[in-house]
XYZ file of C-alpha atoms in Angstrom:
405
model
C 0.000 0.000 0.000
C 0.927 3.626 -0.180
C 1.873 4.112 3.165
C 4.507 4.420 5.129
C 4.241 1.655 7.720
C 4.764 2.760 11.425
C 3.174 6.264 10.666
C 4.636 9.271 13.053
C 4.375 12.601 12.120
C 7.745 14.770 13.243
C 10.945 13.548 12.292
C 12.553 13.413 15.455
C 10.405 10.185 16.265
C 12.016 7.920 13.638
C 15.657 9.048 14.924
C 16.198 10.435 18.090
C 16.552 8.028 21.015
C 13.416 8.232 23.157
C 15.166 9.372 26.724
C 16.872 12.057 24.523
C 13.712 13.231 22.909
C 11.883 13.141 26.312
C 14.732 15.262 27.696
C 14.942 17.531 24.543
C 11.083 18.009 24.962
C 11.852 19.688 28.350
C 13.488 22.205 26.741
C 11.771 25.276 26.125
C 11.504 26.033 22.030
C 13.098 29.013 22.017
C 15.878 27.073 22.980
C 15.357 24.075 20.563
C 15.326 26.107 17.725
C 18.737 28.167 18.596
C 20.488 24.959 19.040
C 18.690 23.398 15.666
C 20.075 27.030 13.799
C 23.040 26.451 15.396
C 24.104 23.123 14.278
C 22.756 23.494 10.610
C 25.504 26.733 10.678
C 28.070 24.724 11.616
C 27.189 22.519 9.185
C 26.543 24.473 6.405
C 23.086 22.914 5.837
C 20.890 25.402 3.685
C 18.007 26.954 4.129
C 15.972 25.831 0.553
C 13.792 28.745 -0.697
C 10.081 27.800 -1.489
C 9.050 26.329 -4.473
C 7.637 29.467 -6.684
C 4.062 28.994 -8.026
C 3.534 29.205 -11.584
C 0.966 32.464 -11.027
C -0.197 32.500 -14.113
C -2.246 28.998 -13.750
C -5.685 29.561 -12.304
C -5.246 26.546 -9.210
C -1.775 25.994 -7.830
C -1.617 23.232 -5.432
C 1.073 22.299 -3.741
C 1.129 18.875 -1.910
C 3.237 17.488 0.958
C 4.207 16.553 3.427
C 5.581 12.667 3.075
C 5.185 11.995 -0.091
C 4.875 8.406 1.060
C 5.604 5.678 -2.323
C 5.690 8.681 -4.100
C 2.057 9.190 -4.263
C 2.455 12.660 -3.430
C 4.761 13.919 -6.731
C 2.306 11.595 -8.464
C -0.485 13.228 -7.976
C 0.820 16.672 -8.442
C 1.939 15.549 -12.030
C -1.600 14.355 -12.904
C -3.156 17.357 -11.811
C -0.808 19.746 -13.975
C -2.027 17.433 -17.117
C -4.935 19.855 -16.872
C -3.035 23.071 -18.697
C -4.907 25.345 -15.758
C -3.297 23.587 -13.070
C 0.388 23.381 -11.531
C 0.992 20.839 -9.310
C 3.920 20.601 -6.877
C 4.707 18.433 -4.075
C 7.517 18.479 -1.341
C 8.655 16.060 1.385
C 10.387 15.992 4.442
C 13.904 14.184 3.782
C 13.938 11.890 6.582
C 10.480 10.631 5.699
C 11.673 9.615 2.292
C 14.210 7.090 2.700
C 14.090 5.475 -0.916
C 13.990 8.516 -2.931
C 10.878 8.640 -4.552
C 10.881 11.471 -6.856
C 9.720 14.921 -5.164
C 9.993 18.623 -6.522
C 11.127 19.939 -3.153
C 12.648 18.418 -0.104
C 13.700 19.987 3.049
C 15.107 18.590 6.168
C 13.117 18.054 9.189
C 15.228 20.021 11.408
C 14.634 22.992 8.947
C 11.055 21.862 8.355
C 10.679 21.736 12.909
C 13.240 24.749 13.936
C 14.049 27.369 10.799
C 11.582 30.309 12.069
C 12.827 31.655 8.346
C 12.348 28.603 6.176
C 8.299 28.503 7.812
C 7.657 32.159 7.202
C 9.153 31.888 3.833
C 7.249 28.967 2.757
C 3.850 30.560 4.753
C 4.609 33.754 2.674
C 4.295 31.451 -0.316
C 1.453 29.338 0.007
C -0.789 32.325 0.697
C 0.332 34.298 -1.844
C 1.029 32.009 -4.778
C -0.575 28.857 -4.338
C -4.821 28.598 -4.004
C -4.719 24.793 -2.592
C -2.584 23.154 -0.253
C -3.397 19.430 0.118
C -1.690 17.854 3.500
C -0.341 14.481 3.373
C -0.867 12.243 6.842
C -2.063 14.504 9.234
C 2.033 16.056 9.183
C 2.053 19.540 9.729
C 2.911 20.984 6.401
C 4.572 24.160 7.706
C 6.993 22.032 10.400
C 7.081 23.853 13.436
C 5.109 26.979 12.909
C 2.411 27.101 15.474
C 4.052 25.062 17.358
C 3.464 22.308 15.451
C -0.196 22.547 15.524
C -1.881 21.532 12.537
C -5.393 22.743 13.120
C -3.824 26.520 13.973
C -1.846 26.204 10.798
C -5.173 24.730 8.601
C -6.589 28.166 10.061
C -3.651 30.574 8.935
C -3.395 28.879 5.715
C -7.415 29.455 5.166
C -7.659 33.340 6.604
C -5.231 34.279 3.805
C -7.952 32.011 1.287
C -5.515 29.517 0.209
C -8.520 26.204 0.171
C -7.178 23.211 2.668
C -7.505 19.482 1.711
C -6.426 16.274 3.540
C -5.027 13.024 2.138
C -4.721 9.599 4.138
C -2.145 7.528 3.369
C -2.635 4.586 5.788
C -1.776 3.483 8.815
C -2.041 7.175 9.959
C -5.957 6.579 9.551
C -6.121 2.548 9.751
C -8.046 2.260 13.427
C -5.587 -1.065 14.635
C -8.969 -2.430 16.800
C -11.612 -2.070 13.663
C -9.136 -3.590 11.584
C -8.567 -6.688 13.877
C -12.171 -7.034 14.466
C -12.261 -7.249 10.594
C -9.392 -8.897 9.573
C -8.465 -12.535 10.937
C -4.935 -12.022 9.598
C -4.364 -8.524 10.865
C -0.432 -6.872 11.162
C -2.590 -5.594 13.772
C -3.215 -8.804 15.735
C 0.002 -8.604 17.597
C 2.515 -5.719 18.625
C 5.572 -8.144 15.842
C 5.496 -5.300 13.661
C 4.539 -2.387 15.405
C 3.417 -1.522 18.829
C -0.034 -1.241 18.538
C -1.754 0.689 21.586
C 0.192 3.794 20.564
C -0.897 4.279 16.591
C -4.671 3.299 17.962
C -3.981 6.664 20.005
C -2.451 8.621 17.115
C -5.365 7.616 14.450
C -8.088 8.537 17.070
C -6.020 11.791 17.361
C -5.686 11.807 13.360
C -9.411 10.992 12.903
C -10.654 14.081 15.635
C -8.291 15.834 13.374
C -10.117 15.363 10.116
C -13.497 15.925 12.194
C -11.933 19.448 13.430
C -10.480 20.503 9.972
C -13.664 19.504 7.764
C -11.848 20.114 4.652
C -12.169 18.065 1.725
C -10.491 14.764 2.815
C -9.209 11.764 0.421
C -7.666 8.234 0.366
C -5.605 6.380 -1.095
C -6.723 3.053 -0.921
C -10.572 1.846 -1.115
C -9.812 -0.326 2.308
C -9.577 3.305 4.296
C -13.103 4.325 3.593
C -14.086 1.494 6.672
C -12.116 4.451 8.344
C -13.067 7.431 6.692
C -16.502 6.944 5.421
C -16.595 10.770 4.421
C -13.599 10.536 2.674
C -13.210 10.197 -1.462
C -11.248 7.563 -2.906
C -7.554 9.035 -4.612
C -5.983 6.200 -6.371
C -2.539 5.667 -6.224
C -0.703 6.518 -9.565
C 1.962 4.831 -11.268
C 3.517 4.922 -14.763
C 1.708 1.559 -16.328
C 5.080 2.087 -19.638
C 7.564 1.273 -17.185
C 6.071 -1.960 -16.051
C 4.776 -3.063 -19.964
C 6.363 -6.041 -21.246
C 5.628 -8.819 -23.776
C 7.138 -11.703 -21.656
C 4.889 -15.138 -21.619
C 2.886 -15.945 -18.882
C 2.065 -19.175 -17.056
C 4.411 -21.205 -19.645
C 6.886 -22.507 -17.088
C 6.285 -26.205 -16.111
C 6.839 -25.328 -12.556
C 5.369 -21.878 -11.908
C 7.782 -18.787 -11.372
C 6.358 -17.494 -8.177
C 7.666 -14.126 -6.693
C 7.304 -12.115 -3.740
C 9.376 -9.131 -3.108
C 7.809 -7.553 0.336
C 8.655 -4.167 1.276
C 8.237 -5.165 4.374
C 7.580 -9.127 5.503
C 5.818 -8.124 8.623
C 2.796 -6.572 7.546
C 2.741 -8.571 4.014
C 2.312 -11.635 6.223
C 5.464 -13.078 4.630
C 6.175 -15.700 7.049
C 2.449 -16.668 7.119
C 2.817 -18.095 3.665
C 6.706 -19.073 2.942
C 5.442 -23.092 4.856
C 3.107 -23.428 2.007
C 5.545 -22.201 -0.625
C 7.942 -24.370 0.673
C 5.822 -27.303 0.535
C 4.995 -26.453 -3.380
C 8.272 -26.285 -4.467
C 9.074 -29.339 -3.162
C 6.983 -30.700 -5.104
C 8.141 -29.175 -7.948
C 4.849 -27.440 -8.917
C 6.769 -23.410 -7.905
C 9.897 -22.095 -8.242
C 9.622 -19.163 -5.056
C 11.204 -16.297 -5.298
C 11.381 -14.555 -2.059
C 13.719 -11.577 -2.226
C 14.133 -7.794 -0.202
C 16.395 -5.135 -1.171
C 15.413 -4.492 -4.462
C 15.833 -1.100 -5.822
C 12.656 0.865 -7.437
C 14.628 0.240 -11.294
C 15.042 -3.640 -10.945
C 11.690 -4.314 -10.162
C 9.948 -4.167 -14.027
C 12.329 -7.111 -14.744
C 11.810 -9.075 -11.671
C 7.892 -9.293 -12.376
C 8.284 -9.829 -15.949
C 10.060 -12.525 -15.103
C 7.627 -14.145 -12.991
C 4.629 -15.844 -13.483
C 2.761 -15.391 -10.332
C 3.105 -12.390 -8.071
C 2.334 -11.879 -4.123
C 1.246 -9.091 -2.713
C 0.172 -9.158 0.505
C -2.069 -11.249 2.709
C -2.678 -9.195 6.228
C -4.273 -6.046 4.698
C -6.897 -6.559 2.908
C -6.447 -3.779 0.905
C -3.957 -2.978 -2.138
C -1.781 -0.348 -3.151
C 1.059 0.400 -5.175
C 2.885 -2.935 -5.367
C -0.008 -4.586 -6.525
C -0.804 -2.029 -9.396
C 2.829 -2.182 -10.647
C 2.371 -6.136 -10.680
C -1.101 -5.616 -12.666
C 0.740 -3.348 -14.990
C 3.537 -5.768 -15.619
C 0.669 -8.162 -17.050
C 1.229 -10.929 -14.119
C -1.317 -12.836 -11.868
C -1.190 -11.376 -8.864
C -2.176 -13.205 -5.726
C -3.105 -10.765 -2.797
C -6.055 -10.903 -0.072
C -8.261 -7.834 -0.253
C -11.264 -7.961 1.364
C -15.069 -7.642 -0.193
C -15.003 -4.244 0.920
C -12.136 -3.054 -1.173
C -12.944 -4.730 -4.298
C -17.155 -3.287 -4.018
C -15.528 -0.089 -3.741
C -13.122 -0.570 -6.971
C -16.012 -1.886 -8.803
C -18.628 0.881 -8.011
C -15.629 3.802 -8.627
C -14.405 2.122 -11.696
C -16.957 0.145 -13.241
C -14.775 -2.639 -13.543
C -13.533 -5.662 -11.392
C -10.306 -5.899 -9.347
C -8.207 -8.208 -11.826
C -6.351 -9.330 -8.167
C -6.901 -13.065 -7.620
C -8.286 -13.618 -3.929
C -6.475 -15.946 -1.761
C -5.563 -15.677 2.022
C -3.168 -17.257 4.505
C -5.302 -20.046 4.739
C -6.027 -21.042 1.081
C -2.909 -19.707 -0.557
C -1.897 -23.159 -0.864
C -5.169 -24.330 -2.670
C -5.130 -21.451 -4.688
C -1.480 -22.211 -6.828
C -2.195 -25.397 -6.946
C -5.466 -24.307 -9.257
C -3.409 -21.853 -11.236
C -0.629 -24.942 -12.002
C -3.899 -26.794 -13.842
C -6.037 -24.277 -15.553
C -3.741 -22.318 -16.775
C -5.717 -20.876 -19.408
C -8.349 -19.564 -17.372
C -5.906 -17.440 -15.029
C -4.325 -16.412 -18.013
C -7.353 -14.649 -19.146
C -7.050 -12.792 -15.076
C -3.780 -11.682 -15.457
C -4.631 -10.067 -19.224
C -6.920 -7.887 -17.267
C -4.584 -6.238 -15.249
C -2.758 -3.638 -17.776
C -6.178 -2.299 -19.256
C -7.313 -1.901 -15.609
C -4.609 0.017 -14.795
C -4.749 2.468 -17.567
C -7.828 2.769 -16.507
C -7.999 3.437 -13.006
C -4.151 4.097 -12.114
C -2.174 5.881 -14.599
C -3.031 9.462 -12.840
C -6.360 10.366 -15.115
C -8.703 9.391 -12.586
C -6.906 10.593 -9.826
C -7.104 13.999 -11.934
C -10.578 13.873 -12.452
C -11.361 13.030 -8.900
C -9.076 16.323 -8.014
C -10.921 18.364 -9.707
C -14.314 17.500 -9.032
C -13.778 17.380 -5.059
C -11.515 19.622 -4.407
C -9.379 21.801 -7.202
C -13.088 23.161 -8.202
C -13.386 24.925 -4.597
């Protein structure tokens, strides 16, 4: 999914020890922020001017903060296919460790501390951008305010720039309505991520949204359970780079690859016993492999015949689009939920094959005998995409509910 896993929204959570940040907290800002100047000095880190507006399109939106899978400089590129529109995005470097593309990045000490680099970037939003769109409940002007995101919603909104939200995932995903709903839940258990404190944060996140009543998307049809209100944004990707003409389902033992981002949450050790079992039998050839960089991917799904998402969600994102793109099968769970929602905003059916931890197993076993019929699945998947997931829907959906305001 397009998310960003354990979500927290200031950059000092992912890296600062937590007796050091409950002893830095004690401090009083004023402080903070001379030490924070004082150290980027030092270091010659840069203060980055704003990214200018292009004021002579009628809506300017600018988009950040996380730019989580890249969704973020997606969707600014889709809506600045309409020649009215410029889109821009920026992130916050530490929340971007794989380098998705972005048109502006800052650090988050600059983002938390620079008094300059917030009225500088305030001083731009209201003056040359009409929309702001804020990514994850993160407060898109760092520290100003104090870090408060419903004072800075209000700033941004007196100077009549129009305010929208976007939800990524697990800063909205309520941990106790998704175990109630899933039996196979990364919630189920604190192995992946302690789960008391992000029920806390999305309840926070979710009075947030209620607070703000701006214009609020998702990204994935899963996080309407969670944000009824909310309008489905699908995640973009670029369905060229995935295209390929390689045969499918023509290996006598099936070519079956799963490349988690993370094996937690895509329940990778759920299914690896019956994996194991099928390629001992010769009917698979599994592929598990991590570390893969963003370019080697196209070739490692057109090389496969079979490809897993993830089975813990029940929802799908990014991965599993690229995978569709590619022309494979891909083998995910994703609940009834999701896949009514697909069908009513789409008009078509999820080309995903269903399968859980439980009947995984049964499942590639029935692909390694009818061959033809998943065949006719997997050819699907590239027309849905196009459809759904190459950025003109997300565009359309843009404008309607919020770029029109």
């Amino acid at each position: 999914m397009a998310e960003a896993g354990n979500h927290l929204t200031q950059g000092e959570n992912f890296f600062v020890h937590p007796t050091a940040k409950m002893v830095w907290n004690l401090v009083p800002s004023v402080v903070q922020d001379f030490v924070a100047s004082t150290i980027d000095r030092v270091n010659k880190v840069p203060i980055p001017p704003p990214p200018l507006a292009q004021r002579d399109r009628r809506v300017r939106l600018y988009i950040g903060p996380t730019n989580y899978a890249g969704q973020g400089h997606r969707w600014a590129r889709a809506a600045a296919e309409n020649p009215d529109v410029d889109g821009r995005n920026m992130v916050c470097l530490e929340t971007n460790p794989f380098g998705y593309a972005t048109d502006y990045s800052v650090r988050w000490r600059t983002m938390e501390h620079s008094r300059r680099w917030q009225r500088d970037l305030f001083a731009e939003l209201t003056e040359g951008y009409t929309h702001v769109m804020i990514e994850a409940e993160s407060p898109i002007l760092g520290g100003m305010f104090g870090a408060d995101i419903r004072r800075q919603v209000a700033a941004l909104r007196a100077r009549g720039v129009t305010v929208g939200m976007i939800c990524h995932g697990t800063d909205i995903r309520l941990p106790s309505r998704h175990k109630a709903l899933e039996q196979w839940s990364y919630f189920s258990n604190d192995d992946w991520t302690p789960v008391a404190p992000i029920e806390k944060i999305v309840l926070s996140n979710m009075a947030l949204l209620d607070d703000i009543a701006a214009p609020t998307f998702v990204s994935t049809p899963g996080l309407l359970l969670d944000v009824p209100f909310a309008h489905l944004l699908p995640v973009v990707i670029e369905p060229d780079l995935w295209a390929n003409s390689e045969p499918l389902l023509e290996n006598k033992r099936l070519r079956v690859v799963h490349i988690p981002s993370n094996p937690l949450p895509k329940g990778t050790m759920h299914i690896a016993p019956a994996l194991e079992r099928l390629q001992s039998e010769g009917i698979v050839d599994y592929i598990h492999v991590t570390g893969k960089t963003q370019a080697e991917m196209p070739a490692m799904y057109a090389g496969a015949d079979v490809v897993l998402d993830q089975f813990r969600a029940g929802d799908y994102g990014v991965a599993s689009c690229e995978a569709m793109a590619s022309g494979r099968l891909v083998v995910a769970h994703v609940s009834e939920q999701a896949r009514g929602v697909v069908l009513q905003e789409t008009g078509l059916e999820l080309p995903i094959l269903e399968a859980n931890i439980d009947t995984l197993e049964d499942v590639i076993r029935d692909i390694a005998v009818r061959r033809d019929y998943y065949r006719t699945i997997a050819a699907r998947g590239p027309a849905f995409i196009r459809h759904a997931h190459d950025g003109r829907m997300s565009r359309a959906v843009l404008e309607q509910h919020f770029l029109s305001e």
